Amino acid sequence: MTDLSTAPVSTATDLCVENLSIGLGSRPLVRDVSFTIKPGETICLVGESGSGKSLTARAIAGLLPAGLSATGSVRLDGRELIGRPERELRGLRGRRVSLLMQDPFTMLNPMLTAGATIAESLPRSLSRTAKRAEVLRRLAEVGITDPAAADRYPFQLSGGMCQRVAMAAALAKDPDLLIADEPTTALDASVQSEVLSLLMRLRDARGMSLLLITHDLRVAFSTCDRVLVMYAGSVVEEAPAAALAATPAHPYSAGLLTAMPSVHARRAKLVGIPGRVPSAADVAGRCVFEARCRHAVEECRTAAPPLVRIGEGHASACARYEDIRAVLNVAPPVENDTGVAAATTHEKAVAVVTGLGKDYRTRGLRKSATSTALHEVSLSIGAGESVGLVGESGSGKSTLARCLLGLTKPTRGTIAIDGVVQCVFQDPYTSLNPSHTIGFALREALTKRVPGSDPVDVRELLELVGLPSAYAERRPVALSGGERQRVAIARALAVNPALLICDEPVAALDVSVQAQVLELLRRVNRELGTSLLFITHDLAVVRQVTDRLVVLYKGRFVEEGPTGQVLDKPTHEYTQMLLNSVLFEGTESNA
Amino acid sequence: MSQIAGQAPPAAAPRKRRRLGVSVVLCLAVLIPIVISAVFGSAIAPHDPALQDPTLGALAPNGTYWLGTDDLGRDIFSRLIAGAYTAVAGPLLVALGTTLTGTVIGLLAAYRGGWFDTVAMRGVDLMYALPAMLVLIIAVGVLGGGYYVAVVLLIFLTVPTNIRLVRSAALSQKEMAYVESARVMGLSPARIIGVHILPNVSPTVVTNFLLDFVGALVGLSGLSFLGLGVPAGTADWGLMLAENRAIMDLNPMAIVAPAALITLTATAATVLADAAYKRISQAGAQRD
């Protein structure tokens, strides 16, 4: 066996993965994944949570969590990596294969400066001054030209800056293959597109290969040559990015594309994929997607369909591809929303915010500082209206929501609310009390129902949000993220609020589930007449649900108008910048 | 490991009853007989624990006196059974008292914040600065001693730790969206604290209870050993340890047995606390 770390290094690396399976004991988690990455090529693994995409990436880097084992073959330039001792793999990581992770804040050691983090991976033989110069050169390569940044700690840097530093550190040993696991998921949209284009530039300048892991098809389409769609531990479709966007060849990929909200048009109906992702162990010997597929027939249940080539670099694991290809890429109908808000007048306002401002005081050892989260903002929300509030992190959008909910006292201004306000928060995992059943939570909320409202019971509430009544007996731990968000919506509706404030309600959900929750919120607004204040950073999402849009930037409203109009013809430069950072969606809309 | 954690259990799976671990069974095997002895005391002892027979002197273990006798001829085994009362009752009172006050003050400090929190926490800091054992010895000495004086003092001295632990556990729960939702819904603070936060800090509360028991057991035994706890002549494990030092070479069991019982009881309760924390926290929001 040759020692990999001293073996002659070719400049171009060829990664070949064959029948890679990962299991926890006898329980399979990933099954028979095969693909190759040629030098300079970018491959994207796309999948929702539970698809096994991150495990696949970790197996390639030899970093599987304890207890999991990989079988099959991962060859780097013809050398087998599976089964190599840790010592040899360590010599390989960083130098040949490097890994970039999702969360920029926890990825960097908080006790090390940005410069020290990068220097750690540089050759030890360099002198101190040479090392310093190299660090600065590396930082400049990732777009950080201020030398002072090298002496800053992660907490002094923004998320985007941290991600750049992490990228410089991952590239410090000049790897031939970079595996990036959701590198931009935790970043704001405008920063996301910057970091992605930086990643593309670095890939081209260095000629390295890139394996990108993402849940976001838009990220895949705007960066990759080839896309592998993973589902429940298996690859269900492999296709060139453009072909996948135009002609998906698997019902799951097609479903994902349909569920993806568009910033260019409002869908008449948001269709998700019903059900939930099964575990790889439960779908052995059959099509992994069969249980959620509306095209499924008997033969899908009796054997696992293999990945079959259907075109140039295009393969699908659908046994019925030939029968259903015609219906797979039907563009969902859109509805006109450019004039909606202007046409409907809302005589009665449920919430009127006048000159609202909020300062935060931070007390240090010697001095105290005041930062203003919200300057004087004024907003009126009509009865039955759906208002979108868009802004990036730190724009003050959550502060505004917390003021409206009475969770924070505003420093200035007034809030007048006619009726009751309820909320749906972002994180489905903390928004329900884990100690109580769903029924308990809903019954408790019903005790606070606005007097004079039509009486409802727990069963009706669950039905309203599309959950079976048996869920009343369950605890949150037995529910998926999307189901928990539905319960959170049901709990808010139990009070019969005049205004429902949704703070990033779908940001933590998978695309297929996201569509269902958005459709539910849209129905709440249209059919129950509950006003919505929908807070998000995602322009595509906000277009689907709201009539009127307010853009918040550094605590001030910079643009306001009918959602369709603002998104199609933005007037403020900040809105324009936000729209320019929206990634390619695959299908150009005809709206 | 989002891949694994993200997978929900199958739809209609009945809740599985988890078996008790080996360590838990062992702990219960130690604790249950001790609790029974504490309840029934001399009624189940083979001999009268207070009956003296100076003619016997300190006997080594034999068929009549399983663990031998002390120098006044009292049966060691019977005295151990009778001594279980002070080994269980006092620590139980201390644990109940501290857990109750500690939990209430800790929850209120975390939820209300403001001046209440400041006063409570500075008070806790002050108490931390006091050398607990020294205060206990001096106070019990000055007040003339007595078992229940020591119990009350121990409650007072252990409460700060409980307040701090419960407060920090509750603070992290307070930030969770479910608490904010409850506030938005207009639920009363009492309900939010009692129905929403308390169940989610229960792992900390239960562990506190058991660990306070252990601390009090060791503390009270120590005081008895120093002659500051129970009155002389009482059957008490700590006091037996002190009294029987003189007959160590005649009947070693006279001090080995009470020492072993103190250690076993304390260890069993500690291991149980650990297991209880793990088990309860699996069901709730508080995880480590």
GROMACS .gro file of C-alpha atoms in nm, chain A residues 24 27 29 50-55 65 68 276-280 402 405-407 421-423 425 427 430-436 440 444-445 447-448 474-475 477-480 491-492 495, chain B residues 1-13 15 173 175-188 191-192 194-202 282-287:
model
   92
   24LEU     CA    1  -2.553   0.219   1.110
   27ARG     CA    2  -2.954  -0.030   0.918
   29LEU     CA    3  -2.871   0.512   0.561
   50GLY     CA    4  -3.281   1.287   0.560
   51SER     CA    5  -3.173   1.224   0.203
   52GLY     CA    6  -2.822   1.117   0.303
   53LYS     CA    7  -2.642   1.386   0.105
   54SER     CA    8  -2.425   1.507   0.392
   55LEU     CA    9  -2.337   1.153   0.496
   65PRO     CA   10  -1.961   0.993   1.265
   68LEU     CA   11  -2.144   0.451   1.091
  276ARG     CA   12  -4.269   1.270   0.465
  277VAL     CA   13  -3.927   1.140   0.369
  278PRO     CA   14  -3.901   0.775   0.475
  279SER     CA   15  -3.584   0.631   0.622
  280ALA     CA   16  -3.366   0.441   0.380
  402ARG     CA   17  -4.180   4.153   1.873
  405LEU     CA   18  -4.666   4.100   1.975
  406GLY     CA   19  -4.598   4.287   2.296
  407LEU     CA   20  -4.282   4.088   2.365
  421VAL     CA   21  -5.248   3.924   1.748
  422GLN     CA   22  -5.098   3.578   1.730
  423CYS     CA   23  -4.770   3.451   1.594
  425PHE     CA   24  -4.223   3.150   1.481
  427ASP     CA   25  -3.806   2.724   1.453
  430THR     CA   26  -3.884   2.504   1.987
  431SER     CA   27  -4.224   2.650   1.912
  432LEU     CA   28  -4.414   2.366   2.077
  433ASN     CA   29  -4.367   2.263   2.439
  434PRO     CA   30  -4.211   1.915   2.425
  435SER     CA   31  -4.370   1.818   2.758
  436HIS     CA   32  -4.729   1.846   2.642
  440PHE     CA   33  -5.310   1.997   2.538
  444GLU     CA   34  -5.499   2.563   2.624
  445ALA     CA   35  -5.509   2.805   2.332
  447THR     CA   36  -5.932   2.888   2.654
  448LYS     CA   37  -5.800   3.218   2.522
  474ARG     CA   38  -4.912   1.296   2.016
  475ARG     CA   39  -4.625   1.492   2.155
  477VAL     CA   40  -4.130   1.484   1.925
  478ALA     CA   41  -4.337   1.250   1.706
  479LEU     CA   42  -4.406   1.521   1.447
  480SER     CA   43  -4.200   1.638   1.151
  491ARG     CA   44  -5.264   2.699   1.797
  492ALA     CA   45  -5.254   3.060   1.677
  495VAL     CA   46  -5.747   3.221   1.954
  592MET     CA   47  -2.658   1.413   1.279
  593SER     CA   48  -2.960   1.573   1.126
  594GLN     CA   49  -3.005   1.281   0.895
  595ILE     CA   50  -3.092   1.048   1.174
  596ALA     CA   51  -3.256   1.289   1.414
  597GLY     CA   52  -3.473   1.423   1.135
  598GLN     CA   53  -3.638   1.092   1.079
  599ALA     CA   54  -3.962   1.074   1.265
  600PRO     CA   55  -4.067   0.751   1.431
  601PRO     CA   56  -4.315   0.541   1.238
  602ALA     CA   57  -4.666   0.675   1.250
  603ALA     CA   58  -4.853   0.465   1.501
  604ALA     CA   59  -4.566   0.317   1.701
  606ARG     CA   60  -4.468   0.414   2.320
  764GLN     CA   61  -3.620   2.753   2.832
  766GLU     CA   62  -3.591   3.199   2.531
  767MET     CA   63  -3.768   2.920   2.346
  768ALA     CA   64  -4.045   3.004   2.105
  769TYR     CA   65  -4.302   2.800   2.296
  770VAL     CA   66  -4.268   3.027   2.599
  771GLU     CA   67  -4.300   3.335   2.380
  772SER     CA   68  -4.607   3.184   2.214
  773ALA     CA   69  -4.759   3.130   2.557
  774ARG     CA   70  -4.689   3.493   2.643
  775VAL     CA   71  -4.841   3.614   2.318
  776MET     CA   72  -5.146   3.402   2.394
  777GLY     CA   73  -5.193   3.596   2.715
  778LEU     CA   74  -5.142   3.311   2.960
  779SER     CA   75  -5.073   3.413   3.320
  782ARG     CA   76  -4.935   2.918   3.428
  783ILE     CA   77  -4.637   2.977   3.201
  785GLY     CA   78  -4.587   2.608   3.629
  786VAL     CA   79  -4.725   2.438   3.319
  787HIS     CA   80  -4.476   2.532   3.050
  788ILE     CA   81  -4.134   2.591   3.206
  789LEU     CA   82  -4.141   2.362   3.511
  790PRO     CA   83  -4.196   2.032   3.322
  791ASN     CA   84  -3.902   2.118   3.099
  792VAL     CA   85  -3.664   2.185   3.386
  793SER     CA   86  -3.782   1.879   3.578
  873GLN     CA   87  -3.512   1.234   2.693
  874ALA     CA   88  -3.877   1.327   2.701
  875GLY     CA   89  -3.840   1.701   2.732
  876ALA     CA   90  -3.673   2.005   2.587
  877GLN     CA   91  -3.380   2.015   2.825
  878ARG     CA   92  -3.099   1.807   2.685
   0.00000   0.00000   0.00000
